[in-house]
Amino acid sequence: MSNEAVLHAPAEAGLHQDAHGDHHHEHHHHETFISKYVFSQDHKMIAKQFLITGMVWAVLGGLMSVLFRLQLGYPDSTFPILQDLLGKWAEGGKITPEAYYALVTTHGTVLVFFVLTAGLSGTFANFLIPLQIGARDMASPFMNMLSYWFFFAASMVMLSSLFVETGPFSGGWTAYPPLSALGDASPGSKTGMDLWLISMALFVVSSLLGGLNYIATILNMRTKGMSMTRMPLTIWALFFTAVLGVLSFPVLFSGFILLIFDRNFGTSFYLSDIFINGVGALPNEGGSAILYQHLFWFLGHPEVYIILLPAMGMVSEILSVNSRKPIFGYMAMVGSLFAIAILAFLVWAHHMFVTGLNPLLGSVFVLLTLLIALPSAIKVFNWLTTLWRGNIRFTPGMMFSIGFVSLFISGGLTGIWLGNSALDIHLHDTYFVVAHFHIVMGVASMFGMFAGIYHWFPKMYGRFLNNTMGYIHFWVTLAGAYLIFWPMHYQGLAGMPRRYYDYSAWESFKQFTELNRFISTVAMIVFAVQLLFLFNFFYSIFKGRKVTTLNPWGSNTLEWTTPINPGHGNWVGEIPEVHRWAYDYGKDGKEFIGQTTPVGADETHH
Amino acid sequence: MEAIVKASESKRIHPQKFTLWVAMGSIIMMFAGLTSAYIVKKNQSSWLEFDLPVVFGYSTAVILISSITIHLAAKSFKAREMARYRTLITVTAVLGLLFMGMQVMGFIDLEARNIALTGAKSNSAASFLLVITGLHMLHVLGGVIAILVIFIKAYSSRIKNYSSLPIDMIGTYWHFVDILWVYLFIFYNWIG
Ligand code: HEM
Ligand SMILES: [Cu+2]
C-alpha cells in the first residue's frame, strides 16, 4: 500500500474500508491549495491553524490588556492616539468606563478560551497525539477539521462583537447574571452579549468535537506496542484534558441555554424581582443568580485545568529530554494527573465562598480544594528531581519549561491561601486573586505553550527558531511576569478590589498610584517582547536554520522517526512498532534509546 | 475481507462507535447539569407545583416502542432482509416524530392550564420542563435525521453498503435518547 492508501485505513485493527475505498486514492494525489492549507484534514495542518489563530487572538487580547493597563497606570492622563484607535470609546484620549469593562471582559474571554484552550490544546493535541502514539491521523480527520472551523466561526463572531454600536459584552469573562441576562443592565449587555453567547456556543461545539476525537484517537489508534503506560506524558496530559473538556463543557452549555431563555424569553431562572437603575423593578420572580455561578464554575474550575494540563504534559516531556534523564516517577505523574482531573470536578464552589454558601458545605469544599495541593506537589517534586543532577541543555524550550515550574510553584502557593474560606472572605475579588490566577494559569500555561512551540517548531516547519531571540524573549517575559503580578499580591492583601476603573478615587488606594504605573510600564515592555517572538516565529518559518537530522533533540518519542517534513500520513512506510517507554535517557551508558529500539537481551530493567 | 473484518471487530471497538459512547457521556453531563439545577431551584422559594401533562405518559410508551422497532431494524439489516429493514426504520422515524409531536401537545396542555412556560408570568418549574424536554426533543430530532440519511442510502440502488456500522450506531444512539427520556420522566415524577 502506498502512503496515501494507508491513510484511508487509519487504524491497523478493526477498521474496514467501505466497498469502494479503493478508487479514492487516485484523486488524493494532487492536493489543491484549498485542501492543503484551508480545509485540510491533516492533523498537522489543523494544529498550525489552531496555533496561528490562537496567536492572532493572543496579540489582540494582549493589546487589550495594554490599553486597560494604560487607564490603570495613568488614570489622570489622556492619550490622543487612543481616540484615533478606539474612536468614541476613548473620547478625548481617555478610555471610557464602558470601554474599560469591555476590554477587560474580552481580554479574559479571549485569553482563557481562544488562546489557552483552543490555541494550546487545539495546537498540541492535534499535532502531538497522532505523531507520538504512532497514528496516521486522528480517529476522524473530518470532525477534526470541523472542530477548527467551529473555532474559526466562534472567533469571527467574537471579533464582530467588537464593532457593534453598543460594544462587546462588558460584564466579566464569567458572564454572571444579571449583567449578562438583562439587556438593559449595561450597553455591553445588549448585542454584545448576544454575540458573546453565540461565539461561546460555537466554541463549546468546537471543543467537544476536538475532545471526542482526541479521546477516541488515544484509546483506539496507538501503534503496535504502544501500551498506555508507554505513552509519553504529553499524551496522558492531553488525554485528561480532553476528558475534562468533554465532561464539563456540556454543563456550561446548559448554563448558557438557561441564560438565553432568561435573556430572550422572559423566564426567571437567574433573574428575580431586582431593581435596576433606569428600568425599575423587574417583572421576574424567584430566579437565582447563584445558580448560574454553580453551572459556570462546574465548568470554570475544570477549565483552568484544561488550560494547565497540556502545559504540564509538555513540560514533563521537555524537561526529561533536555536533562537527558528519565522523567522521575512516571506512574506518579500519571496518577497525579488523574487525581487532579477527578478533584477538578469537586472544588468548583471555592469560587463561591462569599455567595452565602452554607459554611459547612464551604468547609467540605475547603478540604477538597486543599487536597489538590497534594498531586500538585507531587508533580513539582518530580520535575525538580528530574532536573536534579541532570545533564541539562538550556535550549529555549527548556528555559520556558523551567520557568513554568517556577511559576506553577509561585501561583500554586497562593491558591492554598485562597482555598481557605476564612481567608477568602478578605481576599475574594481583590488583586490577590488576579495575581494568583495570572501566575498559575495565565503565565504558566503561556510558558508551557512557548516551551512546546520552541521544542516542536523543528517538527512543525523543518526549521529552528532563533535561539538568541528566544533567550531574550524568555528572560524579559519571566522577569516581566513576576514584576507585573507579584506586587498585585500586596495590593490585594491591602484590599484593593479587582475590576475597578480608577483607583485614584479611593483614599486608601492612592498609595498604589506609583505601583500601578510601574506595573503598566512593565506590561507594555512584556507585550513588546511578544512581538519579538512573533517576528522570530514567522521569520523562522521561511528563513530559520534548517533541520538536517531526523532527531535534533536526541529524543525518544515517535514524532522524531518521521521524515523532517512529514506528509499527510506521517510515516512513509509502515508505522514503527514500539518496544519501550519514552524515557530511556542515560540508560546503560547510552545517551538515549528511542521507543522503536527493541529491548536488548542484556539490558537492565528500569 | 468481510470475515476478517468481523473477526477483528469483535476484539476491538470501532473508533467511531467509541466516539459515540464518549459523546453520549457528554450529553449525559449536559442533562445532569440541568437536572441538578432543577433540584437546586426546587429547594428555593416560589417553586410552582403542578401535575405533569398526561400525554407524557403516552409519549414514553411511544419512544419505548420505537426502541424495539430500531432494534428489529438492525437485526433485519444483518439478515439482509432489506424490505423489512426499510419498513422498520421508517416506522422508527415516524414514531420519533410522533413522540416529538406529543411532547409539544404536553406543552400546549400546560399553557392551557395557565401554567406559563416562558414570559414574565412563568415560573421556573415550568420553564425547566420546557428547556429540558425541548433539548431532549432536539436530540430525538438528531436521531430522526440520522435515520433519514440511512433511509436515503437504503433506497438508492447505486450505493451498495454492507457495513452494519451506521445502523448499529444509530441504534445505540436511539436507545440512549430513549433511556434519557425515561430518566427524565422518572425525574419529573418522583425525584425532582
Ligand atoms: C493548590 C492549588 C489551587 C488552589 C487551592 C486554588 C484555589 C483558588 C481559589 C480558592 C480561588 C477563588 C478565589 C476567589 O475568587 O476568591 C481561585 C481562583 C482562581 N484560580 Fe486557583 N487554585 C489553585 C490552583 C489553580 C490552578 C492550577 C489554576 C489554573 C491553571 C487556577 C486558576 C484560577 C483562576 C482562573 C481563578 C480565578 C477565576 C476568577 O475569579 O476570575 N488555580 N483559586
Ligand atoms: Cu477553581
Short mmCIF file of C-alpha atoms in Angstrom, two decimals, chain A residues 87-441:
data_model
loop_
_atom_site.label_atom_id
_atom_site.label_comp_id
_atom_site.label_asym_id
_atom_site.label_seq_id
_atom_site.Cartn_x
_atom_site.Cartn_y
_atom_site.Cartn_z
CA GLY A 87 -12.99 56.38 18.39
CA LYS A 88 -15.94 57.13 20.64
CA TRP A 89 -14.72 54.53 23.16
CA ALA A 90 -11.86 56.84 24.05
CA GLU A 91 -13.38 60.27 23.64
CA GLY A 92 -10.72 62.89 24.27
CA GLY A 93 -7.98 60.26 24.56
CA LYS A 94 -9.32 58.64 27.72
CA ILE A 95 -10.87 55.18 27.73
CA THR A 96 -14.49 55.37 28.85
CA PRO A 97 -15.68 53.19 31.72
CA GLU A 98 -17.83 51.13 29.30
CA ALA A 99 -14.84 50.55 27.04
CA TYR A 100 -12.67 49.67 30.01
CA TYR A 101 -15.04 46.92 31.11
CA ALA A 102 -15.50 45.70 27.58
CA LEU A 103 -11.73 45.44 27.19
CA VAL A 104 -11.27 43.57 30.47
CA THR A 105 -14.09 41.16 29.62
CA THR A 106 -12.93 40.44 26.11
CA HIS A 107 -9.34 40.11 27.25
CA GLY A 108 -10.38 37.46 29.80
CA THR A 109 -12.69 35.54 27.50
CA VAL A 110 -10.29 35.52 24.63
CA LEU A 111 -7.22 34.51 26.60
CA VAL A 112 -8.92 31.82 28.62
CA PHE A 113 -10.87 30.20 25.81
CA PHE A 114 -9.37 31.17 22.49
CA VAL A 115 -5.69 31.35 23.34
CA LEU A 116 -5.10 28.99 26.24
CA THR A 117 -7.77 26.42 25.39
CA ALA A 118 -8.08 26.37 21.59
CA GLY A 119 -4.62 27.74 20.93
CA LEU A 120 -2.95 25.39 23.40
CA SER A 121 -4.92 22.11 23.38
CA GLY A 122 -6.04 22.62 19.81
CA THR A 123 -2.49 23.02 18.64
CA PHE A 124 -0.66 20.41 20.61
CA ALA A 125 -3.36 17.76 20.91
CA ASN A 126 -3.70 17.87 17.16
CA PHE A 127 -0.03 17.97 16.47
CA LEU A 128 1.30 15.54 19.02
CA ILE A 129 -1.34 12.88 19.56
CA PRO A 130 -1.05 11.08 16.20
CA LEU A 131 2.69 11.69 15.98
CA GLN A 132 3.52 10.47 19.47
CA ILE A 133 1.22 7.45 19.61
CA GLY A 134 2.07 6.34 16.09
CA ALA A 135 -1.10 7.01 14.11
CA ARG A 136 -1.54 8.32 10.59
CA ASP A 137 -4.14 10.84 11.69
CA MET A 138 -6.99 11.37 14.14
CA ALA A 139 -9.84 8.87 14.53
CA SER A 140 -11.98 11.24 12.50
CA PRO A 141 -9.99 13.75 10.43
CA PHE A 142 -13.24 15.26 9.22
CA MET A 143 -14.55 16.01 12.72
CA ASN A 144 -11.14 17.39 13.47
CA MET A 145 -11.43 19.81 10.59
CA LEU A 146 -14.92 20.79 11.77
CA SER A 147 -13.51 21.45 15.21
CA TYR A 148 -11.18 24.05 13.78
CA TRP A 149 -13.86 25.68 11.65
CA PHE A 150 -16.25 25.95 14.56
CA PHE A 151 -13.46 27.68 16.45
CA PHE A 152 -12.92 29.95 13.47
CA ALA A 153 -16.62 30.80 13.37
CA ALA A 154 -16.57 31.48 17.11
CA SER A 155 -13.61 33.77 16.55
CA MET A 156 -15.36 35.68 13.81
CA VAL A 157 -18.48 36.23 15.90
CA MET A 158 -16.42 37.37 18.88
CA LEU A 159 -14.42 39.67 16.64
CA SER A 160 -17.56 41.17 15.15
CA SER A 161 -18.83 41.94 18.66
CA LEU A 162 -16.00 44.45 18.95
CA PHE A 163 -17.59 46.55 16.23
CA VAL A 164 -21.24 46.74 17.20
CA GLU A 165 -22.78 50.04 18.18
CA THR A 166 -23.23 49.20 21.88
CA GLY A 167 -19.87 47.49 22.17
CA PRO A 168 -18.85 43.97 23.16
CA PHE A 169 -20.02 42.30 26.35
CA SER A 170 -18.60 44.02 29.42
CA GLY A 171 -19.70 42.02 32.44
CA GLY A 172 -16.53 39.98 33.02
CA TRP A 173 -15.34 36.72 31.46
CA THR A 174 -17.55 34.73 33.83
CA ALA A 175 -20.66 36.45 32.42
CA TYR A 176 -22.63 36.44 35.66
CA PRO A 177 -26.27 37.43 35.53
CA PRO A 178 -27.94 39.87 35.91
CA LEU A 179 -25.40 41.80 33.80
CA SER A 180 -25.37 39.01 31.23
CA ALA A 181 -29.08 38.23 31.42
CA LEU A 182 -30.51 41.69 31.10
CA GLY A 183 -30.04 43.80 28.01
CA ASP A 184 -30.95 46.94 29.93
CA ALA A 185 -28.28 46.40 32.55
CA SER A 186 -25.43 47.93 30.53
CA PRO A 187 -24.59 48.78 26.91
CA GLY A 188 -22.44 45.67 26.59
CA SER A 189 -25.32 43.51 27.77
CA LYS A 190 -27.21 44.14 24.56
CA THR A 191 -25.99 42.91 21.15
CA GLY A 192 -22.51 42.39 22.52
CA MET A 193 -23.77 39.75 24.91
CA ASP A 194 -25.83 38.04 22.21
CA LEU A 195 -22.72 37.73 20.11
CA TRP A 196 -20.69 36.61 23.11
CA LEU A 197 -23.17 33.78 23.70
CA ILE A 198 -23.26 32.72 20.06
CA SER A 199 -19.49 32.76 19.92
CA MET A 200 -19.13 30.74 23.09
CA ALA A 201 -21.74 28.21 21.97
CA LEU A 202 -19.77 27.67 18.76
CA PHE A 203 -16.65 27.40 20.84
CA VAL A 204 -18.18 24.71 23.03
CA VAL A 205 -19.09 22.71 19.92
CA SER A 206 -15.53 23.09 18.66
CA SER A 207 -14.08 21.89 21.96
CA LEU A 208 -16.41 18.91 22.11
CA LEU A 209 -15.65 17.81 18.55
CA GLY A 210 -11.95 18.13 19.25
CA GLY A 211 -12.10 16.43 22.64
CA LEU A 212 -14.12 13.44 21.42
CA ASN A 213 -11.61 12.91 18.69
CA TYR A 214 -8.58 13.17 20.96
CA ILE A 215 -10.01 10.60 23.36
CA ALA A 216 -11.02 8.18 20.62
CA THR A 217 -7.63 8.52 18.95
CA ILE A 218 -5.59 7.96 22.09
CA LEU A 219 -7.59 4.96 23.18
CA ASN A 220 -8.00 3.27 19.81
CA MET A 221 -5.27 4.18 17.42
CA ARG A 222 -1.98 3.58 19.19
CA THR A 223 0.62 1.74 17.16
CA LYS A 224 1.70 -1.79 17.96
CA GLY A 225 3.49 -1.98 21.30
CA MET A 226 2.33 1.47 22.45
CA SER A 227 0.58 0.38 25.63
CA MET A 228 -0.99 3.13 27.71
CA THR A 229 1.91 3.05 30.16
CA ARG A 230 4.41 3.53 27.38
CA MET A 231 2.81 6.77 26.25
CA PRO A 232 4.77 9.98 26.72
CA LEU A 233 3.36 12.18 29.50
CA THR A 234 2.27 14.74 26.92
CA ILE A 235 -0.29 12.27 25.67
CA TRP A 236 -1.51 11.41 29.15
CA ALA A 237 -1.95 15.09 29.91
CA LEU A 238 -3.76 15.77 26.64
CA PHE A 239 -5.97 12.77 27.33
CA PHE A 240 -7.08 14.02 30.75
CA THR A 241 -7.52 17.47 29.30
CA ALA A 242 -9.91 16.11 26.70
CA VAL A 243 -11.84 14.12 29.30
CA LEU A 244 -12.22 17.23 31.44
CA GLY A 245 -13.48 19.20 28.46
CA VAL A 246 -15.93 16.61 27.26
CA LEU A 247 -17.48 16.29 30.71
CA SER A 248 -17.53 19.93 31.77
CA PHE A 249 -18.27 22.00 28.67
CA PRO A 250 -21.78 20.49 28.31
CA VAL A 251 -22.60 21.76 31.79
CA LEU A 252 -21.51 25.26 30.81
CA PHE A 253 -23.68 24.83 27.76
CA SER A 254 -26.72 24.08 29.91
CA GLY A 255 -25.95 27.20 31.91
CA PHE A 256 -25.86 29.18 28.68
CA ILE A 257 -29.18 27.74 27.49
CA LEU A 258 -30.91 28.89 30.66
CA LEU A 259 -29.24 32.26 30.21
CA ILE A 260 -30.55 32.51 26.66
CA PHE A 261 -34.06 31.80 27.90
CA ASP A 262 -33.78 34.48 30.56
CA ARG A 263 -32.44 36.97 28.03
CA ASN A 264 -34.85 36.29 25.23
CA PHE A 265 -37.94 34.53 26.55
CA GLY A 266 -38.60 36.23 29.85
CA THR A 267 -38.03 33.20 32.06
CA SER A 268 -36.81 33.50 35.64
CA PHE A 269 -34.00 31.01 36.03
CA TYR A 270 -31.47 33.62 37.11
CA LEU A 271 -33.46 36.84 37.23
CA SER A 272 -35.59 37.85 40.15
CA ASP A 273 -37.51 40.98 41.10
CA ILE A 274 -34.40 43.08 41.47
CA PHE A 275 -34.43 46.81 40.93
CA ILE A 276 -32.42 48.17 38.00
CA ASN A 277 -31.44 51.79 37.77
CA GLY A 278 -33.38 53.39 34.94
CA VAL A 279 -35.61 50.36 34.42
CA GLY A 280 -37.31 49.84 37.75
CA ALA A 281 -38.23 46.54 39.32
CA LEU A 282 -38.07 43.52 37.05
CA PRO A 283 -41.25 41.50 36.47
CA ASN A 284 -39.27 38.27 37.04
CA GLU A 285 -39.76 36.26 40.16
CA GLY A 286 -37.75 33.74 42.08
CA GLY A 287 -34.68 33.47 39.85
CA SER A 288 -31.30 32.79 41.40
CA ALA A 289 -28.14 34.37 40.06
CA ILE A 290 -26.15 31.96 42.22
CA LEU A 291 -27.49 29.06 40.19
CA TYR A 292 -25.57 30.38 37.21
CA GLN A 293 -22.41 30.51 39.26
CA HIS A 294 -22.75 26.84 40.13
CA LEU A 295 -23.18 25.89 36.49
CA PHE A 296 -20.43 28.22 35.35
CA TRP A 297 -17.84 27.11 37.87
CA PHE A 298 -18.62 23.46 37.38
CA LEU A 299 -17.02 24.10 34.01
CA GLY A 300 -14.90 27.01 35.16
CA HIS A 301 -12.71 25.11 37.55
CA PRO A 302 -12.07 22.12 35.25
CA GLU A 303 -11.44 24.72 32.56
CA VAL A 304 -8.45 26.09 34.45
CA TYR A 305 -7.01 22.59 34.43
CA ILE A 306 -7.92 22.18 30.78
CA ILE A 307 -5.58 25.10 30.33
CA LEU A 308 -2.90 23.85 32.65
CA LEU A 309 -2.64 20.11 31.98
CA PRO A 310 -1.33 20.32 28.38
CA ALA A 311 1.37 22.64 29.62
CA MET A 312 2.22 20.19 32.40
CA GLY A 313 2.48 17.34 29.94
CA MET A 314 4.72 19.16 27.52
CA VAL A 315 6.91 20.47 30.29
CA SER A 316 7.37 16.94 31.68
CA GLU A 317 8.49 15.74 28.27
CA ILE A 318 10.79 18.67 27.53
CA LEU A 319 12.39 18.61 30.99
CA SER A 320 13.23 14.95 30.63
CA VAL A 321 14.60 15.24 27.09
CA ASN A 322 16.79 18.19 27.95
CA SER A 323 18.00 16.85 31.28
CA ARG A 324 18.99 13.68 29.43
CA LYS A 325 17.37 11.79 32.30
CA PRO A 326 14.22 9.70 32.58
CA ILE A 327 11.25 11.58 34.00
CA PHE A 328 11.20 10.99 37.72
CA GLY A 329 8.19 8.97 38.89
CA TYR A 330 6.37 8.32 35.64
CA MET A 331 3.48 6.48 37.27
CA ALA A 332 3.24 9.12 39.99
CA MET A 333 2.99 11.72 37.24
CA VAL A 334 0.13 9.82 35.58
CA GLY A 335 -1.51 9.22 38.94
CA SER A 336 -1.33 12.86 39.92
CA LEU A 337 -2.78 13.93 36.58
CA PHE A 338 -5.62 11.52 37.26
CA ALA A 339 -6.11 12.84 40.79
CA ILE A 340 -6.14 16.41 39.54
CA ALA A 341 -8.70 15.51 36.88
CA ILE A 342 -11.01 13.94 39.48
CA LEU A 343 -10.59 16.72 42.04
CA ALA A 344 -11.15 19.35 39.36
CA PHE A 345 -14.82 18.37 39.37
CA LEU A 346 -15.20 18.55 43.14
CA VAL A 347 -13.97 22.01 44.04
CA TRP A 348 -15.99 24.48 41.98
CA ALA A 349 -17.62 26.14 44.97
CA HIS A 350 -14.28 27.58 46.12
CA HIS A 351 -15.10 30.38 43.70
CA MET A 352 -18.29 30.95 45.64
CA PHE A 353 -17.22 31.10 49.28
CA VAL A 354 -18.76 34.54 49.70
CA THR A 355 -22.06 33.88 47.94
CA GLY A 356 -23.77 32.89 51.15
CA LEU A 357 -22.76 29.28 50.74
CA ASN A 358 -23.62 27.13 53.74
CA PRO A 359 -20.46 27.29 55.91
CA LEU A 360 -20.50 23.55 56.49
CA LEU A 361 -20.63 22.90 52.76
CA GLY A 362 -17.96 25.55 52.38
CA SER A 363 -15.63 23.65 54.68
CA VAL A 364 -16.09 20.49 52.60
CA PHE A 365 -15.00 22.49 49.58
CA VAL A 366 -12.06 23.88 51.54
CA LEU A 367 -10.90 20.36 52.27
CA LEU A 368 -11.31 19.14 48.70
CA THR A 369 -9.64 22.27 47.36
CA LEU A 370 -6.63 21.93 49.60
CA LEU A 371 -6.33 18.29 48.56
CA ILE A 372 -5.33 19.48 45.09
CA ALA A 373 -2.11 20.73 46.62
CA LEU A 374 -1.10 17.08 47.06
CA PRO A 375 -0.93 15.91 43.44
CA SER A 376 0.38 19.36 42.52
CA ALA A 377 3.22 18.98 44.98
CA ILE A 378 3.98 15.50 43.66
CA LYS A 379 4.35 16.92 40.19
CA VAL A 380 6.59 19.74 41.31
CA PHE A 381 8.76 17.33 43.27
CA ASN A 382 9.10 15.06 40.24
CA TRP A 383 10.03 17.89 37.92
CA LEU A 384 12.68 19.08 40.31
CA THR A 385 14.09 15.60 40.78
CA THR A 386 14.13 15.13 37.02
CA LEU A 387 16.29 18.23 36.78
CA TRP A 388 18.43 17.20 39.74
CA ARG A 389 21.93 16.32 38.58
CA GLY A 390 20.72 16.21 35.02
CA ASN A 391 22.97 16.90 32.10
CA ILE A 392 20.93 19.98 31.33
CA ARG A 393 20.79 21.56 27.89
CA PHE A 394 19.44 25.05 28.24
CA THR A 395 17.51 25.30 24.99
CA PRO A 396 14.81 28.00 24.88
CA GLY A 397 12.18 25.26 25.19
CA MET A 398 13.93 24.00 28.32
CA MET A 399 14.18 27.51 29.77
CA PHE A 400 10.46 28.04 29.34
CA SER A 401 9.80 24.65 30.94
CA ILE A 402 11.87 25.53 33.99
CA GLY A 403 10.13 28.89 34.06
CA PHE A 404 6.83 27.04 34.05
CA VAL A 405 7.83 25.09 37.15
CA SER A 406 8.81 28.28 38.93
CA LEU A 407 5.54 30.00 38.06
CA PHE A 408 3.47 26.98 38.98
CA ILE A 409 5.07 26.89 42.43
CA SER A 410 4.55 30.63 43.00
CA GLY A 411 0.97 30.61 41.83
CA GLY A 412 0.05 27.30 43.43
CA LEU A 413 1.10 28.51 46.86
CA THR A 414 -1.29 31.45 46.73
CA GLY A 415 -4.03 29.00 45.77
CA ILE A 416 -3.62 27.46 49.19
CA TRP A 417 -4.29 30.85 50.75
CA LEU A 418 -7.41 31.36 48.70
CA GLY A 419 -8.63 27.84 49.32
CA ASN A 420 -9.20 28.69 52.98
CA SER A 421 -12.68 30.10 53.07
CA ALA A 422 -11.92 32.32 56.06
CA LEU A 423 -9.01 34.00 54.28
CA ASP A 424 -11.01 34.17 51.10
CA ILE A 425 -13.59 36.44 52.71
CA HIS A 426 -10.88 39.08 52.73
CA LEU A 427 -9.15 38.11 49.51
CA HIS A 428 -12.08 37.35 47.23
CA ASP A 429 -12.41 39.72 44.28
CA THR A 430 -9.19 41.54 45.12
CA TYR A 431 -5.98 41.79 43.15
CA PHE A 432 -4.69 38.85 45.16
CA VAL A 433 -6.95 36.59 43.08
CA VAL A 434 -5.83 38.37 39.92
CA ALA A 435 -2.22 37.70 40.86
CA HIS A 436 -2.94 34.07 41.76
CA PHE A 437 -4.61 33.05 38.56
CA HIS A 438 -2.44 35.04 36.22
CA ILE A 439 0.70 33.46 37.58
CA VAL A 440 -0.54 29.89 37.96
CA MET A 441 -2.72 29.72 34.91
#
